[in-house]
Amino acid sequence: MKRNSRLSAVLHALLHMAERNAPMTSDELATCLQTNPVVVRRTMAGLREAGLVISGRGHGGGWTLGRPLEDVTMRDIYTALGEPMLFQMGNVTESPGCLVEQAVNHALDDAFRDAEAMLIARLGEVTLATLADDFKRRFAEHRAALKQPG
Amino acid sequence: MKRNSRLSAVLHALLHMAERNAPMTSDELATCLQTNPVVVRRTMAGLREAGLVISGRGHGGGWTLGRPLEDVTMRDIYTALGEPMLFQMGNVTESPGCLVEQAVNHALDDAFRDAEAMLIARLGEVTLATLADDFKRRFAEHRAALKQPG
DNA sequence: TCTATTCGTAACTATTATTATTACATGAAA
DNA sequence: TTTCATGTAATAATAATAGTTACGAATAGA
């Protein structure tokens, strides 16, 4: 059931970075995300190009956020990742000669395009700050639950 | 770029069946869809269980539509296919212990769930008859273009 | 300068999901 | 009873993704 998880993985990484003042190394992030440091570098490369994160080499190097949490939406991240296909099901042929297939593709494209537009708009409404606040709320609840069990 | 194409393939197949009065064999459908007859049988099995198509064995056997075109929506087919995942990107962990990951998953789940609901609703609005009409329109246009070139 | 560290990236391997194929059993019609 | 066609399990091939190894380049500190 585990599919392309880059978007959620990246969000996860960025929030962990936000919790810190110092740069996080690819190794640390890889441990957080339960993956490989090279995969981290590969994924973060797109974000670096978009200015969302900054990387530094050598001693004290690693990954830092490049913009305030309020200024980065999930859509920005989606874009920086190269706008990967959101849908599992695509059309088979790009320019089908079969008119039956054209009719099918047209109907599906319409529906999928609208849903995708809606999804992307939603991604644009949520900033990293929103997510960080949600995390803090969960953290507070978690601590309260520990203090007052039962 | 070619992903799970079952929905479009099945629609394609059903419309070809609608154009005929006799049953179509798995081999014929496989040729239409540029795939393998066993894949056709496997895919159509779900539709048969849902009563959307009827299969017959032996001489004169093959696949026939089980309901009028007006009574079958794209959503019915989606359901008969076992409601496959529509989205490429899922969350990594189902019940993550990490609170950061919980916050991320929650936000993504919200957005994806809404988009999925919208898409499924749209699929429910389009019947096979709609698609067949669209095909006929395209066919008429195609013939007109052939008669009057330039 | 030398060394330890850390990213950057190419090349390769492993894993997983999907699709295709083979093989054979079952059922129906001529 | 022969021929045709589906039903389905088992297996192979393919493709997408993720993981690994290896090494170069840059940076900071001794």
Coordinates of C-alpha atoms (C1' of nucleotides) in Angstrom, one line a residue:
Chain A
M1 CA 0.0 0.0 0.0
K2 CA 3.0 2.2 0.3
R3 CA 3.2 4.4 -2.8
N4 CA 5.0 7.5 -3.8
S5 CA 5.5 9.0 -0.4
R6 CA 7.7 11.9 -1.3
L7 CA 5.3 14.7 -0.4
S8 CA 4.5 13.4 3.0
A9 CA 8.1 12.4 3.6
V10 CA 9.3 15.9 2.7
L11 CA 6.7 17.6 4.9
H12 CA 7.8 15.3 7.7
A13 CA 11.4 16.3 7.2
L14 CA 10.7 20.0 7.0
L15 CA 8.8 20.0 10.2
H16 CA 11.6 18.2 12.0
M17 CA 14.0 20.8 10.7
A18 CA 11.7 23.5 11.9
E19 CA 11.9 22.1 15.4
R20 CA 15.7 22.7 15.4
N21 CA 17.9 25.6 15.3
A22 CA 20.9 23.9 13.8
P23 CA 21.2 22.2 10.4
M24 CA 20.1 18.6 10.2
T25 CA 22.3 16.2 8.3
S26 CA 21.0 13.8 5.6
D27 CA 21.8 11.0 8.0
E28 CA 19.7 12.4 10.7
L29 CA 16.8 13.0 8.4
A30 CA 17.1 9.6 7.0
T31 CA 16.8 8.1 10.4
C32 CA 13.7 10.3 11.0
L33 CA 12.1 9.2 7.8
Q34 CA 13.4 5.6 8.0
T35 CA 15.1 5.8 4.7
N36 CA 18.5 6.3 3.2
P37 CA 20.6 9.5 3.4
V38 CA 21.1 9.4 -0.4
V39 CA 17.4 9.3 -0.9
V40 CA 17.1 12.3 1.3
R41 CA 19.6 14.3 -0.7
R42 CA 18.0 13.3 -3.9
T43 CA 14.6 14.4 -2.7
M44 CA 15.7 17.6 -1.1
A45 CA 17.6 18.6 -4.2
G46 CA 14.4 19.9 -5.8
L47 CA 13.5 21.9 -2.7
R48 CA 16.9 23.4 -2.7
E49 CA 16.5 24.6 -6.3
A50 CA 13.2 26.2 -5.3
G51 CA 14.8 27.9 -2.4
L52 CA 12.7 26.1 0.2
V53 CA 15.8 24.7 1.9
I54 CA 19.5 25.4 2.0
S55 CA 22.2 22.9 2.2
G56 CA 25.7 23.3 3.6
R57 CA 28.6 21.0 3.2
G58 CA 31.4 20.0 5.5
H59 CA 31.6 20.5 9.3
G60 CA 28.4 21.8 10.7
G61 CA 26.7 21.4 7.4
G62 CA 23.3 19.9 6.6
W63 CA 19.8 21.1 5.8
T64 CA 18.1 24.3 7.0
L65 CA 14.8 25.9 6.1
G66 CA 15.2 28.6 3.5
R67 CA 11.9 30.5 4.2
P68 CA 9.7 31.2 7.2
L69 CA 7.1 28.5 7.9
E70 CA 4.2 30.9 7.1
D71 CA 5.5 31.4 3.6
V72 CA 5.6 27.8 2.4
T73 CA 2.5 25.9 1.4
M74 CA 2.1 22.2 0.7
R75 CA 1.6 23.3 -2.9
D76 CA 5.0 25.0 -3.0
I77 CA 6.5 21.7 -2.0
Y78 CA 4.4 19.7 -4.5
T79 CA 5.7 22.1 -7.2
A80 CA 9.3 21.8 -6.1
L81 CA 9.0 18.0 -6.3
G82 CA 8.3 18.4 -10.0
E83 CA 4.5 18.2 -9.7
P84 CA 4.4 14.4 -9.7
M85 CA 1.2 12.7 -11.1
L86 CA -1.4 12.7 -8.4
F87 CA -3.6 10.0 -9.9
Q88 CA -3.1 6.4 -10.0
M89 CA -5.2 5.9 -13.1
G90 CA -4.2 7.6 -16.3
N91 CA -5.3 7.2 -19.9
V92 CA -3.6 4.5 -21.9
T93 CA -2.9 6.3 -25.1
E94 CA -2.0 10.0 -25.4
S95 CA -3.4 10.5 -28.9
P96 CA -5.6 7.5 -29.6
G97 CA -6.8 6.9 -33.1
C98 CA -9.8 5.0 -31.8
L99 CA -12.7 7.3 -31.5
V100 CA -14.2 5.2 -28.7
E101 CA -11.0 5.7 -26.7
Q102 CA -11.1 9.4 -27.4
A103 CA -14.6 9.7 -25.9
V104 CA -13.5 7.7 -22.9
N105 CA -10.3 9.7 -22.4
H106 CA -12.2 13.0 -22.7
A107 CA -14.7 12.1 -20.0
L108 CA -12.0 10.8 -17.7
D109 CA -9.7 13.7 -18.3
D110 CA -12.4 16.2 -17.4
A111 CA -13.2 14.5 -14.1
F112 CA -9.6 13.9 -13.2
R113 CA -8.5 17.4 -14.1
D114 CA -11.1 19.0 -11.9
A115 CA -10.3 16.8 -9.0
E116 CA -6.6 17.5 -9.4
A117 CA -7.3 21.3 -9.6
M118 CA -9.3 21.1 -6.4
L119 CA -6.6 19.1 -4.6
I120 CA -3.8 21.4 -5.6
A121 CA -5.9 24.4 -4.5
R122 CA -6.3 22.7 -1.1
L123 CA -2.6 22.1 -0.9
G124 CA -2.1 25.8 -1.5
E125 CA -4.2 26.7 1.6
V126 CA -2.0 24.8 4.1
T127 CA 1.3 26.3 5.2
L128 CA 4.1 24.6 7.1
A129 CA 3.1 26.9 10.0
T130 CA -0.4 25.3 10.0
L131 CA 1.2 21.9 10.2
A132 CA 3.6 23.0 12.9
D133 CA 0.7 24.4 15.0
D134 CA -1.2 21.2 14.6
F135 CA 1.9 19.3 15.7
K136 CA 2.2 21.5 18.8
R137 CA -1.4 20.9 19.6
R138 CA -1.0 17.2 19.4
F139 CA 2.1 17.4 21.5
A140 CA 0.3 19.3 24.2
E141 CA -2.5 16.8 24.2
H142 CA 0.0 14.0 24.4
R143 CA 1.6 15.4 27.4
A144 CA -1.7 16.0 29.1
A145 CA -2.7 12.5 28.5
L146 CA 0.5 11.2 30.1
K147 CA 0.1 13.3 33.2
Q148 CA -3.5 12.3 33.7
P149 CA -3.9 8.7 32.6
G150 CA -7.3 7.1 32.8
Chain B
M1 CA 3.5 7.4 -17.8
K2 CA 1.2 4.4 -18.2
R3 CA -0.3 3.5 -14.8
N4 CA -3.2 1.6 -13.7
S5 CA -5.4 1.9 -16.8
R6 CA -8.1 -0.5 -15.9
L7 CA -10.9 2.0 -15.6
S8 CA -10.3 3.5 -19.0
A9 CA -9.6 0.1 -20.5
V10 CA -12.8 -1.3 -19.2
L11 CA -14.8 1.7 -20.5
H12 CA -13.2 1.2 -23.8
A13 CA -14.2 -2.4 -23.9
L14 CA -17.7 -1.8 -22.8
L15 CA -18.3 0.8 -25.5
H16 CA -17.0 -1.6 -28.1
M17 CA -19.4 -4.2 -26.8
A18 CA -22.2 -1.7 -27.1
E19 CA -21.4 -1.2 -30.7
R20 CA -22.1 -4.9 -31.4
N21 CA -25.1 -7.1 -31.1
A22 CA -23.2 -10.3 -30.7
P23 CA -20.9 -11.3 -27.8
M24 CA -17.3 -10.3 -28.1
T25 CA -14.6 -12.8 -27.2
S26 CA -11.7 -12.1 -24.9
D27 CA -9.4 -12.3 -27.8
E28 CA -11.3 -9.7 -29.8
L29 CA -11.4 -7.4 -26.8
A30 CA -7.7 -8.0 -26.1
T31 CA -6.9 -6.9 -29.7
C32 CA -9.1 -3.8 -29.2
L33 CA -7.3 -2.9 -26.0
Q34 CA -3.9 -4.0 -27.1
T35 CA -3.5 -6.5 -24.3
N36 CA -3.8 -10.1 -23.5
P37 CA -7.0 -12.1 -23.4
V38 CA -6.3 -13.4 -19.9
V39 CA -5.9 -9.9 -18.7
V40 CA -9.3 -9.1 -20.2
R41 CA -10.9 -12.1 -18.4
R42 CA -9.3 -11.2 -15.2
T43 CA -10.4 -7.6 -15.4
M44 CA -14.0 -8.4 -16.5
A45 CA -14.4 -10.9 -13.7
G46 CA -15.2 -8.0 -11.3
L47 CA -17.8 -6.6 -13.7
R48 CA -19.4 -9.9 -14.1
E49 CA -19.9 -10.3 -10.4
A50 CA -21.5 -6.8 -10.3
G51 CA -23.8 -7.8 -13.1
L52 CA -22.5 -5.2 -15.5
V53 CA -21.5 -7.8 -18.0
I54 CA -22.4 -11.4 -18.8
S55 CA -20.0 -14.0 -20.0
G56 CA -20.8 -17.1 -22.0
R57 CA -18.6 -20.1 -22.7
G58 CA -18.1 -22.3 -25.7
H59 CA -19.3 -21.7 -29.3
G60 CA -20.8 -18.3 -29.7
G61 CA -19.6 -17.4 -26.2
G62 CA -18.0 -14.2 -25.1
W63 CA -18.9 -11.0 -23.3
T64 CA -22.2 -9.1 -23.5
L65 CA -23.5 -6.0 -21.6
G66 CA -25.6 -6.9 -18.7
R67 CA -27.5 -3.7 -18.3
P68 CA -28.7 -0.8 -20.6
L69 CA -26.1 1.9 -21.2
E70 CA -28.2 4.5 -19.4
D71 CA -28.1 2.5 -16.2
V72 CA -24.3 2.2 -15.8
T73 CA -22.2 5.0 -14.6
M74 CA -18.4 5.2 -14.5
R75 CA -18.7 5.0 -10.8
D76 CA -20.4 1.7 -11.0
I77 CA -17.5 0.4 -13.0
Y78 CA -15.0 1.9 -10.5
T79 CA -16.8 0.1 -7.7
A80 CA -16.9 -3.1 -9.6
L81 CA -13.2 -2.9 -10.1
G82 CA -12.8 -3.0 -6.4
E83 CA -12.5 0.8 -5.9
P84 CA -8.8 0.9 -6.6
M85 CA -6.7 3.7 -5.1
L86 CA -7.1 6.8 -7.1
F87 CA -4.1 8.6 -5.8
Q88 CA -0.5 8.2 -6.5
M89 CA 0.7 9.5 -3.2
G90 CA -0.3 8.0 0.0
N91 CA 0.9 8.4 3.5
V92 CA 3.8 6.2 4.6
T93 CA 2.6 4.9 7.9
E94 CA -0.9 4.0 8.8
S95 CA -0.7 4.7 12.5
P96 CA 2.5 6.6 13.0
G97 CA 3.9 7.1 16.4
C98 CA 5.7 10.3 15.4
L99 CA 3.4 13.3 16.2
V100 CA 5.0 15.3 13.4
E101 CA 3.9 12.5 11.0
Q102 CA 0.5 12.5 12.4
A103 CA 0.0 16.2 11.7
V104 CA 1.2 15.7 8.2
N105 CA -0.9 12.7 7.5
H106 CA -4.0 14.5 8.9
A107 CA -3.6 17.5 6.6
L108 CA -2.9 15.3 3.5
D109 CA -5.7 12.9 4.3
D110 CA -8.2 15.7 4.5
A111 CA -7.2 17.2 1.1
F112 CA -7.0 13.8 -0.6
R113 CA -10.2 12.6 0.8
D114 CA -12.1 15.6 -0.4
A115 CA -10.6 15.4 -3.9
E116 CA -11.4 11.7 -4.1
A117 CA -15.0 12.3 -3.0
M118 CA -15.4 14.9 -5.7
L119 CA -13.9 12.7 -8.3
I120 CA -16.1 9.8 -7.4
A121 CA -19.2 12.0 -7.5
R122 CA -18.2 13.1 -11.0
L123 CA -17.8 9.5 -12.1
G124 CA -21.3 8.9 -10.9
E125 CA -22.7 11.6 -13.2
V126 CA -21.4 10.0 -16.5
T127 CA -23.2 7.0 -17.9
L128 CA -22.1 4.7 -20.6
A129 CA -24.8 6.2 -22.7
T130 CA -23.2 9.6 -22.3
L131 CA -19.9 8.2 -23.5
A132 CA -21.6 6.4 -26.4
D133 CA -23.3 9.6 -27.5
D134 CA -20.0 11.4 -27.4
F135 CA -18.5 8.7 -29.5
K136 CA -21.3 9.0 -32.1
R137 CA -20.8 12.7 -32.2
R138 CA -17.1 12.2 -32.9
F139 CA -17.8 9.6 -35.5
A140 CA -20.2 11.9 -37.3
E141 CA -17.6 14.7 -37.2
H142 CA -15.0 12.3 -38.4
R143 CA -17.0 11.3 -41.4
A144 CA -17.9 14.9 -42.2
A145 CA -14.2 15.8 -42.2
L146 CA -13.4 13.0 -44.6
K147 CA -16.1 14.1 -47.1
Q148 CA -15.1 17.7 -47.0
P149 CA -11.3 17.9 -46.7
G150 CA -9.6 21.3 -46.4
Chain C
dT1 C1' 48.0 22.0 5.0
dC2 C1' 45.8 17.9 6.6
dT3 C1' 41.8 15.6 8.2
dA4 C1' 37.1 14.8 9.4
dT5 C1' 32.8 15.8 7.8
dT6 C1' 28.9 16.4 4.8
dC7 C1' 26.6 17.2 0.6
dG8 C1' 26.3 16.0 -4.9
dT9 C1' 25.7 12.6 -8.0
dA10 C1' 26.3 8.7 -11.0
dA11 C1' 26.0 3.9 -11.3
dC12 C1' 24.2 -0.1 -9.8
dT13 C1' 21.2 -3.3 -7.1
dA14 C1' 16.9 -4.6 -4.8
dT15 C1' 12.2 -4.5 -4.2
dT16 C1' 7.6 -4.1 -5.4
dA17 C1' 3.6 -3.6 -8.3
dT18 C1' 1.6 -4.4 -12.5
dT19 C1' 1.0 -6.7 -16.6
dA20 C1' 1.7 -10.6 -19.7
dT21 C1' 2.1 -15.5 -20.6
dT22 C1' 1.5 -20.4 -20.1
dA23 C1' -1.1 -24.2 -18.9
dC24 C1' -4.9 -26.6 -18.0
dA25 C1' -9.6 -27.3 -16.2
dT26 C1' -14.6 -26.3 -17.1
dG27 C1' -18.5 -25.6 -19.7
dA28 C1' -21.3 -25.1 -24.0
dA29 C1' -22.6 -25.6 -28.8
dA30 C1' -22.3 -27.8 -33.3
Chain D
dT1 C1' -16.9 -35.8 -29.3
dT2 C1' -14.7 -32.1 -31.2
dT3 C1' -14.1 -27.3 -31.2
dC4 C1' -14.5 -23.1 -29.1
dA5 C1' -14.4 -20.0 -25.2
dT6 C1' -14.2 -18.7 -20.5
dG7 C1' -12.0 -19.5 -15.4
dT8 C1' -8.1 -19.5 -12.9
dA9 C1' -3.8 -20.7 -10.9
dA10 C1' 1.1 -20.3 -11.4
dT11 C1' 4.8 -18.2 -13.3
dA12 C1' 7.6 -14.9 -16.0
dA13 C1' 8.5 -10.4 -17.7
dT14 C1' 8.4 -5.4 -17.2
dA15 C1' 8.5 -1.1 -15.1
dA16 C1' 8.6 2.1 -11.3
dT17 C1' 10.5 3.1 -7.0
dA18 C1' 13.6 2.9 -3.4
dG19 C1' 18.0 1.6 -1.5
dT20 C1' 23.1 1.1 -1.8
dT21 C1' 27.8 1.8 -3.0
dA22 C1' 31.4 4.6 -4.4
dC23 C1' 33.7 8.6 -5.0
dG24 C1' 34.2 13.6 -6.0
dA25 C1' 33.8 18.4 -4.1
dA26 C1' 33.4 21.7 -0.6
dT27 C1' 33.8 23.3 4.1
dA28 C1' 35.4 23.9 8.9
dG29 C1' 38.6 23.0 12.3
dA30 C1' 43.1 21.3 14.2

